């Protein structure tokens, strides 16, 4: 049995929260650069240049790239032979979020009660935490700072098997079209297909942790990702909804088996600031 001290998790998570908001990944910067080469709209080109400059300023000055520093979402791949010494991994991650967001002067965006809007008593926590058990003794923590605007434009639908793949495509494209400028395009679009009501939503979220440009391992899904991205970029929404040929930077699809009578589909939109970090403990 391998032990990881509780405080190590706290400190590493705190760093992740700040780095995610200060340092946009190279996968996203490269996607901006590629989009700039292909963007047909002068306004769209200017916006993409602004996004690159904004990311550079955030990195150099150690300030958030967006005022919405997001809900902290974690996927933890936890080995069965790995033990967090001194407390639970849930508590360690939440303490790390509080530490990272408060010390990094990141926005406190969590309310304890969604109906009364009562502010959370702890700084930007609780986080959303998913644990996936694995063989062995390793612990890998994936973190995303997920903004509220793009999350609000996400969608889930329990489709009928008779809707088929064309119905699924139509639902996905309609969701992006209806989002328009509200999700801060150019978007990274995460799609979960299969499982059940809650599982397809998790699959859509999980897909967003995959770096931009990393295609599905299933050839037919990889082709569908590219097909959908091409169709999204014909919608004319463009960067920040100001028109152009770059509405989506990437499309990610995760798929799982489901009930014979079901076809669950979830679409989790991510704004242009696709903020994700990973550490191995």
mmCIF file of N, CA and C in Angstrom, residues 55-188:
data_model
loop_
_atom_site.group_PDB
_atom_site.id
_atom_site.type_symbol
_atom_site.label_atom_id
_atom_site.label_comp_id
_atom_site.label_asym_id
_atom_site.label_seq_id
_atom_site.Cartn_x
_atom_site.Cartn_y
_atom_site.Cartn_z
ATOM 1 N N UNK A 55 -4.316 35.573 -23.274
ATOM 2 C CA UNK A 55 -3.682 34.415 -22.634
ATOM 3 C C UNK A 55 -2.238 34.727 -22.254
ATOM 4 N N UNK A 56 -1.540 35.456 -23.123
ATOM 5 C CA UNK A 56 -0.145 35.817 -22.835
ATOM 6 C C UNK A 56 -0.050 36.771 -21.646
ATOM 7 N N UNK A 57 -0.965 37.730 -21.552
ATOM 8 C CA UNK A 57 -0.976 38.668 -20.427
ATOM 9 C C UNK A 57 -1.257 37.924 -19.119
ATOM 10 N N UNK A 58 -2.250 37.019 -19.160
ATOM 11 C CA UNK A 58 -2.585 36.243 -17.961
ATOM 12 C C UNK A 58 -1.380 35.450 -17.473
ATOM 13 N N UNK A 59 -0.656 34.833 -18.402
ATOM 14 C CA UNK A 59 0.499 34.024 -18.047
ATOM 15 C C UNK A 59 1.634 34.871 -17.493
ATOM 16 N N UNK A 60 1.932 35.980 -18.145
ATOM 17 C CA UNK A 60 3.079 36.800 -17.740
ATOM 18 C C UNK A 60 2.823 37.568 -16.452
ATOM 19 N N UNK A 61 1.572 37.978 -16.220
ATOM 20 C CA UNK A 61 1.256 38.783 -15.045
ATOM 21 C C UNK A 61 0.629 37.970 -13.910
ATOM 22 N N UNK A 62 0.432 36.672 -14.152
ATOM 23 C CA UNK A 62 -0.131 35.770 -13.144
ATOM 24 C C UNK A 62 -1.489 36.257 -12.652
ATOM 25 N N UNK A 63 -2.356 36.515 -13.615
ATOM 26 C CA UNK A 63 -3.721 36.944 -13.331
ATOM 27 C C UNK A 63 -4.682 36.063 -14.130
ATOM 28 N N UNK A 64 -5.939 35.955 -13.686
ATOM 29 C CA UNK A 64 -6.888 35.098 -14.402
ATOM 30 C C UNK A 64 -7.126 35.576 -15.834
ATOM 31 N N UNK A 65 -7.238 34.610 -16.751
ATOM 32 C CA UNK A 65 -7.500 34.962 -18.144
ATOM 33 C C UNK A 65 -8.958 35.371 -18.362
ATOM 34 N N UNK A 66 -9.822 35.053 -17.378
ATOM 35 C CA UNK A 66 -11.237 35.422 -17.444
ATOM 36 C C UNK A 66 -11.713 35.717 -16.036
ATOM 37 N N UNK A 67 -12.641 36.671 -15.921
ATOM 38 C CA UNK A 67 -13.186 36.990 -14.601
ATOM 39 C C UNK A 67 -13.963 35.827 -13.997
ATOM 40 N N UNK A 68 -14.532 34.959 -14.852
ATOM 41 C CA UNK A 68 -15.194 33.747 -14.356
ATOM 42 C C UNK A 68 -14.137 32.662 -14.203
ATOM 43 N N UNK A 69 -13.684 32.459 -12.981
ATOM 44 C CA UNK A 69 -12.638 31.465 -12.737
ATOM 45 C C UNK A 69 -13.206 30.069 -12.473
ATOM 46 N N UNK A 70 -14.518 29.937 -12.632
ATOM 47 C CA UNK A 70 -15.130 28.637 -12.786
ATOM 48 C C UNK A 70 -15.434 27.837 -11.536
ATOM 49 N N UNK A 71 -16.179 26.762 -11.780
ATOM 50 C CA UNK A 71 -16.360 25.693 -10.803
ATOM 51 C C UNK A 71 -15.185 24.731 -10.983
ATOM 52 N N UNK A 72 -14.586 24.312 -9.887
ATOM 53 C CA UNK A 72 -13.473 23.366 -9.969
ATOM 54 C C UNK A 72 -14.022 21.953 -10.114
ATOM 55 N N UNK A 73 -13.707 21.319 -11.233
ATOM 56 C CA UNK A 73 -14.163 19.955 -11.505
ATOM 57 C C UNK A 73 -12.947 19.039 -11.556
ATOM 58 N N UNK A 74 -13.024 17.942 -10.831
ATOM 59 C CA UNK A 74 -11.902 17.004 -10.739
ATOM 60 C C UNK A 74 -12.326 15.606 -11.167
ATOM 61 N N UNK A 75 -11.459 14.956 -11.915
ATOM 62 C CA UNK A 75 -11.551 13.522 -12.160
ATOM 63 C C UNK A 75 -10.266 12.921 -11.608
ATOM 64 N N UNK A 76 -10.405 12.029 -10.629
ATOM 65 C CA UNK A 76 -9.252 11.432 -9.957
ATOM 66 C C UNK A 76 -9.166 9.962 -10.342
ATOM 67 N N UNK A 77 -8.043 9.581 -10.947
ATOM 68 C CA UNK A 77 -7.765 8.171 -11.206
ATOM 69 C C UNK A 77 -6.957 7.663 -10.015
ATOM 70 N N UNK A 78 -7.631 6.936 -9.139
ATOM 71 C CA UNK A 78 -7.042 6.530 -7.858
ATOM 72 C C UNK A 78 -6.761 5.035 -7.855
ATOM 73 N N UNK A 79 -5.485 4.693 -7.688
ATOM 74 C CA UNK A 79 -5.101 3.284 -7.615
ATOM 75 C C UNK A 79 -5.646 2.609 -6.367
ATOM 76 N N UNK A 80 -6.027 1.356 -6.501
ATOM 77 C CA UNK A 80 -6.591 0.613 -5.367
ATOM 78 C C UNK A 80 -5.587 0.420 -4.243
ATOM 79 N N UNK A 81 -4.309 0.529 -4.565
ATOM 80 C CA UNK A 81 -3.253 0.372 -3.564
ATOM 81 C C UNK A 81 -2.697 1.713 -3.111
ATOM 82 N N UNK A 82 -3.447 2.772 -3.317
ATOM 83 C CA UNK A 82 -3.011 4.114 -2.926
ATOM 84 C C UNK A 82 -3.902 4.638 -1.806
ATOM 85 N N UNK A 83 -3.273 5.165 -0.782
ATOM 86 C CA UNK A 83 -3.992 5.638 0.408
ATOM 87 C C UNK A 83 -3.618 7.082 0.689
ATOM 88 N N UNK A 84 -4.615 7.934 0.945
ATOM 89 C CA UNK A 84 -4.358 9.307 1.346
ATOM 90 C C UNK A 84 -4.218 9.313 2.870
ATOM 91 N N UNK A 85 -3.024 9.623 3.344
ATOM 92 C CA UNK A 85 -2.712 9.541 4.766
ATOM 93 C C UNK A 85 -3.091 10.839 5.480
ATOM 94 N N UNK A 86 -3.998 10.734 6.456
ATOM 95 C CA UNK A 86 -4.343 11.891 7.270
ATOM 96 C C UNK A 86 -5.695 12.505 6.957
ATOM 97 N N UNK A 87 -6.462 11.884 6.083
ATOM 98 C CA UNK A 87 -7.783 12.414 5.746
ATOM 99 C C UNK A 87 -8.270 11.863 4.428
ATOM 100 N N UNK A 88 -9.477 12.260 4.031
ATOM 101 C CA UNK A 88 -10.051 11.744 2.784
ATOM 102 C C UNK A 88 -9.589 12.581 1.598
ATOM 103 N N UNK A 89 -9.594 11.965 0.439
ATOM 104 C CA UNK A 89 -9.185 12.683 -0.760
ATOM 105 C C UNK A 89 -10.194 13.786 -1.099
ATOM 106 N N UNK A 90 -11.461 13.570 -0.757
ATOM 107 C CA UNK A 90 -12.471 14.606 -0.989
ATOM 108 C C UNK A 90 -12.158 15.860 -0.172
ATOM 109 N N UNK A 91 -11.849 15.668 1.099
ATOM 110 C CA UNK A 91 -11.531 16.811 1.960
ATOM 111 C C UNK A 91 -10.253 17.500 1.509
ATOM 112 N N UNK A 92 -9.264 16.709 1.097
ATOM 113 C CA UNK A 92 -7.988 17.284 0.658
ATOM 114 C C UNK A 92 -8.173 18.138 -0.600
ATOM 115 N N UNK A 93 -8.966 17.652 -1.541
ATOM 116 C CA UNK A 93 -9.195 18.418 -2.760
ATOM 117 C C UNK A 93 -9.954 19.701 -2.455
ATOM 118 N N UNK A 94 -10.987 19.615 -1.647
ATOM 119 C CA UNK A 94 -11.746 20.826 -1.317
ATOM 120 C C UNK A 94 -10.903 21.846 -0.554
ATOM 121 N N UNK A 95 -10.065 21.365 0.351
ATOM 122 C CA UNK A 95 -9.175 22.288 1.063
ATOM 123 C C UNK A 95 -8.189 22.932 0.095
ATOM 124 N N UNK A 96 -7.721 22.167 -0.880
ATOM 125 C CA UNK A 96 -6.824 22.710 -1.892
ATOM 126 C C UNK A 96 -7.487 23.765 -2.749
ATOM 127 N N UNK A 97 -8.753 23.537 -3.088
ATOM 128 C CA UNK A 97 -9.506 24.528 -3.870
ATOM 129 C C UNK A 97 -9.643 25.831 -3.084
ATOM 130 N N UNK A 98 -10.013 25.718 -1.822
ATOM 131 C CA UNK A 98 -10.160 26.915 -0.979
ATOM 132 C C UNK A 98 -8.842 27.677 -0.913
ATOM 133 N N UNK A 99 -7.762 26.956 -0.672
ATOM 134 C CA UNK A 99 -6.434 27.566 -0.564
ATOM 135 C C UNK A 99 -6.021 28.216 -1.886
ATOM 136 N N UNK A 100 -6.175 27.478 -2.985
ATOM 137 C CA UNK A 100 -5.731 27.984 -4.279
ATOM 138 C C UNK A 100 -6.514 29.192 -4.751
ATOM 139 N N UNK A 101 -7.826 29.143 -4.581
ATOM 140 C CA UNK A 101 -8.650 30.248 -5.062
ATOM 141 C C UNK A 101 -8.483 31.495 -4.199
ATOM 142 N N UNK A 102 -8.391 31.298 -2.882
ATOM 143 C CA UNK A 102 -8.258 32.466 -1.999
ATOM 144 C C UNK A 102 -6.877 33.104 -2.136
ATOM 145 N N UNK A 103 -5.834 32.290 -2.122
ATOM 146 C CA UNK A 103 -4.480 32.839 -2.210
ATOM 147 C C UNK A 103 -4.175 33.386 -3.605
ATOM 148 N N UNK A 104 -4.850 32.854 -4.622
ATOM 149 C CA UNK A 104 -4.633 33.336 -5.984
ATOM 150 C C UNK A 104 -5.533 34.490 -6.379
ATOM 151 N N UNK A 105 -6.371 34.954 -5.425
ATOM 152 C CA UNK A 105 -7.315 36.052 -5.683
ATOM 153 C C UNK A 105 -8.230 35.721 -6.868
ATOM 154 N N UNK A 106 -8.685 34.470 -6.902
ATOM 155 C CA UNK A 106 -9.603 34.023 -7.941
ATOM 156 C C UNK A 106 -11.040 34.194 -7.452
ATOM 157 N N UNK A 107 -11.951 34.404 -8.376
ATOM 158 C CA UNK A 107 -13.312 34.761 -7.990
ATOM 159 C C UNK A 107 -14.017 33.647 -7.221
ATOM 160 N N UNK A 108 -14.709 34.035 -6.193
ATOM 161 C CA UNK A 108 -15.526 33.129 -5.371
ATOM 162 C C UNK A 108 -16.909 33.061 -6.012
ATOM 163 N N UNK A 109 -17.191 31.945 -6.720
ATOM 164 C CA UNK A 109 -18.381 31.879 -7.571
ATOM 165 C C UNK A 109 -19.412 30.854 -7.132
ATOM 166 N N UNK A 110 -19.269 30.272 -5.948
ATOM 167 C CA UNK A 110 -20.147 29.183 -5.540
ATOM 168 C C UNK A 110 -21.182 29.672 -4.527
ATOM 169 N N UNK A 111 -22.445 29.295 -4.753
ATOM 170 C CA UNK A 111 -23.501 29.535 -3.762
ATOM 171 C C UNK A 111 -23.878 28.193 -3.136
ATOM 172 N N UNK A 112 -24.114 28.205 -1.831
ATOM 173 C CA UNK A 112 -24.487 26.979 -1.121
ATOM 174 C C UNK A 112 -25.883 26.510 -1.514
ATOM 175 N N UNK A 113 -26.793 27.466 -1.694
ATOM 176 C CA UNK A 113 -28.179 27.129 -2.017
ATOM 177 C C UNK A 113 -28.547 27.753 -3.357
ATOM 178 N N UNK A 114 -28.804 26.927 -4.370
ATOM 179 C CA UNK A 114 -29.103 27.464 -5.688
ATOM 180 C C UNK A 114 -30.396 28.274 -5.740
ATOM 181 N N UNK A 115 -31.304 28.039 -4.793
ATOM 182 C CA UNK A 115 -32.597 28.726 -4.810
ATOM 183 C C UNK A 115 -32.549 30.057 -4.070
ATOM 184 N N UNK A 116 -31.935 30.060 -2.892
ATOM 185 C CA UNK A 116 -31.851 31.314 -2.122
ATOM 186 C C UNK A 116 -30.639 32.136 -2.516
ATOM 187 N N UNK A 117 -29.680 31.506 -3.250
ATOM 188 C CA UNK A 117 -28.451 32.152 -3.703
ATOM 189 C C UNK A 117 -27.536 32.524 -2.547
ATOM 190 N N UNK A 118 -27.634 31.811 -1.430
ATOM 191 C CA UNK A 118 -26.769 32.043 -0.288
ATOM 192 C C UNK A 118 -25.329 31.673 -0.644
ATOM 193 N N UNK A 119 -24.410 32.597 -0.415
ATOM 194 C CA UNK A 119 -23.016 32.394 -0.781
ATOM 195 C C UNK A 119 -22.396 31.246 0.004
ATOM 196 N N UNK A 120 -21.534 30.481 -0.655
ATOM 197 C CA UNK A 120 -20.818 29.408 0.024
ATOM 198 C C UNK A 120 -19.978 29.977 1.161
ATOM 199 N N UNK A 121 -19.930 29.258 2.268
ATOM 200 C CA UNK A 121 -19.157 29.715 3.425
ATOM 201 C C UNK A 121 -17.667 29.438 3.252
ATOM 202 N N UNK A 122 -17.327 28.577 2.313
ATOM 203 C CA UNK A 122 -15.920 28.289 2.039
ATOM 204 C C UNK A 122 -15.586 28.756 0.632
ATOM 205 N N UNK A 123 -14.374 29.232 0.437
ATOM 206 C CA UNK A 123 -13.993 29.958 -0.768
ATOM 207 C C UNK A 123 -14.028 29.074 -2.020
ATOM 208 N N UNK A 124 -15.040 29.312 -2.830
ATOM 209 C CA UNK A 124 -15.233 28.628 -4.116
ATOM 210 C C UNK A 124 -15.289 27.107 -4.002
ATOM 211 N N UNK A 125 -15.787 26.621 -2.885
ATOM 212 C CA UNK A 125 -15.983 25.182 -2.734
ATOM 213 C C UNK A 125 -17.428 24.955 -2.269
ATOM 214 N N UNK A 126 -17.968 23.751 -2.389
ATOM 215 C CA UNK A 126 -17.261 22.519 -2.719
ATOM 216 C C UNK A 126 -16.996 22.360 -4.210
ATOM 217 N N UNK A 127 -15.949 21.591 -4.490
ATOM 218 C CA UNK A 127 -15.638 21.229 -5.867
ATOM 219 C C UNK A 127 -16.526 20.078 -6.318
ATOM 220 N N UNK A 128 -16.544 19.850 -7.622
ATOM 221 C CA UNK A 128 -17.198 18.659 -8.191
ATOM 222 C C UNK A 128 -16.104 17.612 -8.358
ATOM 223 N N UNK A 129 -16.257 16.477 -7.677
ATOM 224 C CA UNK A 129 -15.185 15.476 -7.633
ATOM 225 C C UNK A 129 -15.709 14.116 -8.089
ATOM 226 N N UNK A 130 -15.035 13.545 -9.078
ATOM 227 C CA UNK A 130 -15.349 12.200 -9.561
ATOM 228 C C UNK A 130 -14.129 11.314 -9.314
ATOM 229 N N UNK A 131 -14.343 10.164 -8.699
ATOM 230 C CA UNK A 131 -13.258 9.212 -8.435
ATOM 231 C C UNK A 131 -13.415 7.999 -9.340
ATOM 232 N N UNK A 132 -12.365 7.670 -10.073
ATOM 233 C CA UNK A 132 -12.341 6.458 -10.892
ATOM 234 C C UNK A 132 -11.248 5.543 -10.344
ATOM 235 N N UNK A 133 -11.648 4.399 -9.819
ATOM 236 C CA UNK A 133 -10.685 3.454 -9.247
ATOM 237 C C UNK A 133 -9.921 2.743 -10.366
ATOM 238 N N UNK A 134 -8.624 2.536 -10.120
ATOM 239 C CA UNK A 134 -7.736 1.886 -11.074
ATOM 240 C C UNK A 134 -6.897 0.836 -10.347
ATOM 241 N N UNK A 135 -6.374 -0.153 -11.060
ATOM 242 C CA UNK A 135 -5.399 -1.063 -10.442
ATOM 243 C C UNK A 135 -4.114 -0.292 -10.113
ATOM 244 N N UNK A 136 -3.343 -0.806 -9.156
ATOM 245 C CA UNK A 136 -2.038 -0.219 -8.869
ATOM 246 C C UNK A 136 -2.072 0.804 -7.755
ATOM 247 N N UNK A 137 -0.977 1.604 -7.679
ATOM 248 C CA UNK A 137 -0.790 2.522 -6.556
ATOM 249 C C UNK A 137 -0.610 3.975 -6.990
ATOM 250 N N UNK A 138 -0.948 4.277 -8.228
ATOM 251 C CA UNK A 138 -0.776 5.641 -8.719
ATOM 252 C C UNK A 138 -2.015 6.490 -8.424
ATOM 253 N N UNK A 139 -1.810 7.796 -8.409
ATOM 254 C CA UNK A 139 -2.924 8.736 -8.256
ATOM 255 C C UNK A 139 -2.721 9.873 -9.242
ATOM 256 N N UNK A 140 -3.639 9.993 -10.194
ATOM 257 C CA UNK A 140 -3.593 11.077 -11.177
ATOM 258 C C UNK A 140 -4.819 11.949 -10.985
ATOM 259 N N UNK A 141 -4.585 13.239 -10.838
ATOM 260 C CA UNK A 141 -5.682 14.186 -10.621
ATOM 261 C C UNK A 141 -5.796 15.086 -11.844
ATOM 262 N N UNK A 142 -6.980 15.088 -12.440
ATOM 263 C CA UNK A 142 -7.289 15.972 -13.562
ATOM 264 C C UNK A 142 -8.209 17.070 -13.038
ATOM 265 N N UNK A 143 -7.933 18.316 -13.410
ATOM 266 C CA UNK A 143 -8.737 19.434 -12.928
ATOM 267 C C UNK A 143 -9.154 20.333 -14.092
ATOM 268 N N UNK A 144 -10.375 20.806 -14.030
ATOM 269 C CA UNK A 144 -10.865 21.784 -15.004
ATOM 270 C C UNK A 144 -11.535 22.925 -14.257
ATOM 271 N N UNK A 145 -11.254 24.154 -14.688
ATOM 272 C CA UNK A 145 -11.970 25.325 -14.174
ATOM 273 C C UNK A 145 -13.080 25.624 -15.179
ATOM 274 N N UNK A 146 -14.302 25.224 -14.848
ATOM 275 C CA UNK A 146 -15.409 25.244 -15.810
ATOM 276 C C UNK A 146 -16.284 26.472 -15.617
ATOM 277 N N UNK A 147 -16.310 27.322 -16.612
ATOM 278 C CA UNK A 147 -17.064 28.571 -16.543
ATOM 279 C C UNK A 147 -18.572 28.370 -16.595
ATOM 280 N N UNK A 148 -19.287 29.307 -15.980
ATOM 281 C CA UNK A 148 -20.742 29.197 -15.877
ATOM 282 C C UNK A 148 -21.481 29.493 -17.159
ATOM 283 N N UNK A 149 -20.978 30.416 -17.976
ATOM 284 C CA UNK A 149 -21.696 30.795 -19.189
ATOM 285 C C UNK A 149 -21.835 29.657 -20.176
ATOM 286 N N UNK A 150 -20.737 28.949 -20.427
ATOM 287 C CA UNK A 150 -20.791 27.826 -21.358
ATOM 288 C C UNK A 150 -21.565 26.661 -20.761
ATOM 289 N N UNK A 151 -21.421 26.471 -19.442
ATOM 290 C CA UNK A 151 -22.159 25.392 -18.773
ATOM 291 C C UNK A 151 -23.669 25.602 -18.912
ATOM 292 N N UNK A 152 -24.102 26.857 -18.830
ATOM 293 C CA UNK A 152 -25.530 27.166 -18.922
ATOM 294 C C UNK A 152 -26.124 26.810 -20.280
ATOM 295 N N UNK A 153 -25.310 26.789 -21.313
ATOM 296 C CA UNK A 153 -25.806 26.506 -22.659
ATOM 297 C C UNK A 153 -25.685 25.033 -23.034
ATOM 298 N N UNK A 154 -25.258 24.211 -22.085
ATOM 299 C CA UNK A 154 -25.145 22.777 -22.326
ATOM 300 C C UNK A 154 -26.531 22.130 -22.299
ATOM 301 N N UNK A 155 -26.615 20.889 -22.775
ATOM 302 C CA UNK A 155 -27.932 20.258 -22.913
ATOM 303 C C UNK A 155 -27.820 18.739 -22.810
ATOM 304 N N UNK A 156 -28.922 18.127 -22.403
ATOM 305 C CA UNK A 156 -29.022 16.674 -22.330
ATOM 306 C C UNK A 156 -30.400 16.270 -22.845
ATOM 307 N N UNK A 157 -30.433 15.183 -23.597
ATOM 308 C CA UNK A 157 -31.710 14.719 -24.142
ATOM 309 C C UNK A 157 -31.746 13.199 -24.144
ATOM 310 N N UNK A 158 -32.853 12.668 -23.638
ATOM 311 C CA UNK A 158 -33.076 11.228 -23.713
ATOM 312 C C UNK A 158 -33.771 10.950 -25.039
ATOM 313 N N UNK A 159 -32.976 10.626 -26.044
ATOM 314 C CA UNK A 159 -33.505 10.433 -27.383
ATOM 315 C C UNK A 159 -34.037 9.017 -27.555
ATOM 316 N N UNK A 160 -34.790 8.820 -28.619
ATOM 317 C CA UNK A 160 -35.302 7.491 -28.947
ATOM 318 C C UNK A 160 -34.305 6.792 -29.867
ATOM 319 N N UNK A 161 -34.125 5.475 -29.721
ATOM 320 C CA UNK A 161 -33.232 4.769 -30.629
ATOM 321 C C UNK A 161 -33.573 5.009 -32.093
ATOM 322 N N UNK A 162 -34.864 5.214 -32.378
ATOM 323 C CA UNK A 162 -35.274 5.456 -33.766
ATOM 324 C C UNK A 162 -34.785 6.800 -34.295
ATOM 325 N N UNK A 163 -34.366 7.719 -33.402
ATOM 326 C CA UNK A 163 -33.796 8.985 -33.868
ATOM 327 C C UNK A 163 -32.502 8.757 -34.643
ATOM 328 N N UNK A 164 -31.778 7.730 -34.247
ATOM 329 C CA UNK A 164 -30.580 7.343 -34.974
ATOM 330 C C UNK A 164 -29.487 8.389 -34.959
ATOM 331 N N UNK A 165 -28.438 8.126 -35.728
ATOM 332 C CA UNK A 165 -27.275 9.006 -35.731
ATOM 333 C C UNK A 165 -27.601 10.381 -36.324
ATOM 334 N N UNK A 166 -28.519 10.421 -37.290
ATOM 335 C CA UNK A 166 -28.871 11.719 -37.873
ATOM 336 C C UNK A 166 -29.600 12.589 -36.857
ATOM 337 N N UNK A 167 -30.441 11.961 -36.023
ATOM 338 C CA UNK A 167 -31.107 12.712 -34.970
ATOM 339 C C UNK A 167 -30.126 13.224 -33.934
ATOM 340 N N UNK A 168 -29.120 12.411 -33.620
ATOM 341 C CA UNK A 168 -28.087 12.821 -32.671
ATOM 342 C C UNK A 168 -27.310 14.017 -33.231
ATOM 343 N N UNK A 169 -26.931 13.939 -34.489
ATOM 344 C CA UNK A 169 -26.197 15.049 -35.118
ATOM 345 C C UNK A 169 -27.029 16.335 -35.083
ATOM 346 N N UNK A 170 -28.300 16.212 -35.399
ATOM 347 C CA UNK A 170 -29.170 17.395 -35.429
ATOM 348 C C UNK A 170 -29.274 18.028 -34.044
ATOM 349 N N UNK A 171 -29.406 17.196 -33.001
ATOM 350 C CA UNK A 171 -29.493 17.711 -31.632
ATOM 351 C C UNK A 171 -28.215 18.451 -31.243
ATOM 352 N N UNK A 172 -27.072 17.879 -31.601
ATOM 353 C CA UNK A 172 -25.785 18.498 -31.268
ATOM 354 C C UNK A 172 -25.637 19.841 -31.979
ATOM 355 N N UNK A 173 -25.922 19.877 -33.261
ATOM 356 C CA UNK A 173 -25.771 21.116 -34.025
ATOM 357 C C UNK A 173 -26.775 22.172 -33.580
ATOM 358 N N UNK A 174 -27.991 21.758 -33.256
ATOM 359 C CA UNK A 174 -28.992 22.714 -32.766
ATOM 360 C C UNK A 174 -28.564 23.319 -31.432
ATOM 361 N N UNK A 175 -27.933 22.501 -30.580
ATOM 362 C CA UNK A 175 -27.474 23.013 -29.283
ATOM 363 C C UNK A 175 -26.413 24.088 -29.476
ATOM 364 N N UNK A 176 -25.475 23.855 -30.364
ATOM 365 C CA UNK A 176 -24.432 24.848 -30.637
ATOM 366 C C UNK A 176 -25.024 26.098 -31.281
ATOM 367 N N UNK A 177 -25.949 25.887 -32.208
ATOM 368 C CA UNK A 177 -26.585 27.033 -32.878
ATOM 369 C C UNK A 177 -27.368 27.878 -31.883
ATOM 370 N N UNK A 178 -28.125 27.235 -31.000
ATOM 371 C CA UNK A 178 -28.922 27.957 -30.011
ATOM 372 C C UNK A 178 -28.054 28.676 -28.981
ATOM 373 N N UNK A 179 -26.867 28.129 -28.725
ATOM 374 C CA UNK A 179 -25.952 28.778 -27.783
ATOM 375 C C UNK A 179 -25.449 30.098 -28.343
ATOM 376 N N UNK A 180 -25.234 30.132 -29.655
ATOM 377 C CA UNK A 180 -24.785 31.364 -30.295
ATOM 378 C C UNK A 180 -23.568 31.951 -29.610
ATOM 379 N N UNK A 181 -23.624 33.250 -29.244
ATOM 380 C CA UNK A 181 -22.484 33.893 -28.588
ATOM 381 C C UNK A 181 -22.429 33.639 -27.083
ATOM 382 N N UNK A 182 -23.491 33.051 -26.508
ATOM 383 C CA UNK A 182 -23.624 32.995 -25.052
ATOM 384 C C UNK A 182 -22.615 32.085 -24.359
ATOM 385 N N UNK A 183 -22.036 31.161 -25.098
ATOM 386 C CA UNK A 183 -21.062 30.243 -24.500
ATOM 387 C C UNK A 183 -19.620 30.680 -24.776
ATOM 388 N N UNK A 184 -19.432 31.906 -25.275
ATOM 389 C CA UNK A 184 -18.096 32.476 -25.541
ATOM 390 C C UNK A 184 -17.289 31.637 -26.532
ATOM 391 N N UNK A 185 -17.789 31.513 -27.774
ATOM 392 C CA UNK A 185 -17.025 30.774 -28.771
ATOM 393 C C UNK A 185 -15.749 31.529 -29.173
ATOM 394 N N UNK A 186 -14.802 30.788 -29.783
ATOM 395 C CA UNK A 186 -14.894 29.430 -30.302
ATOM 396 C C UNK A 186 -14.903 28.373 -29.195
ATOM 397 N N UNK A 187 -15.737 27.360 -29.397
ATOM 398 C CA UNK A 187 -16.054 26.383 -28.365
ATOM 399 C C UNK A 187 -15.212 25.119 -28.480
ATOM 400 N N UNK A 188 -15.090 24.443 -27.338
ATOM 401 C CA UNK A 188 -14.724 23.030 -27.335
ATOM 402 C C UNK A 188 -15.987 22.304 -26.912
#
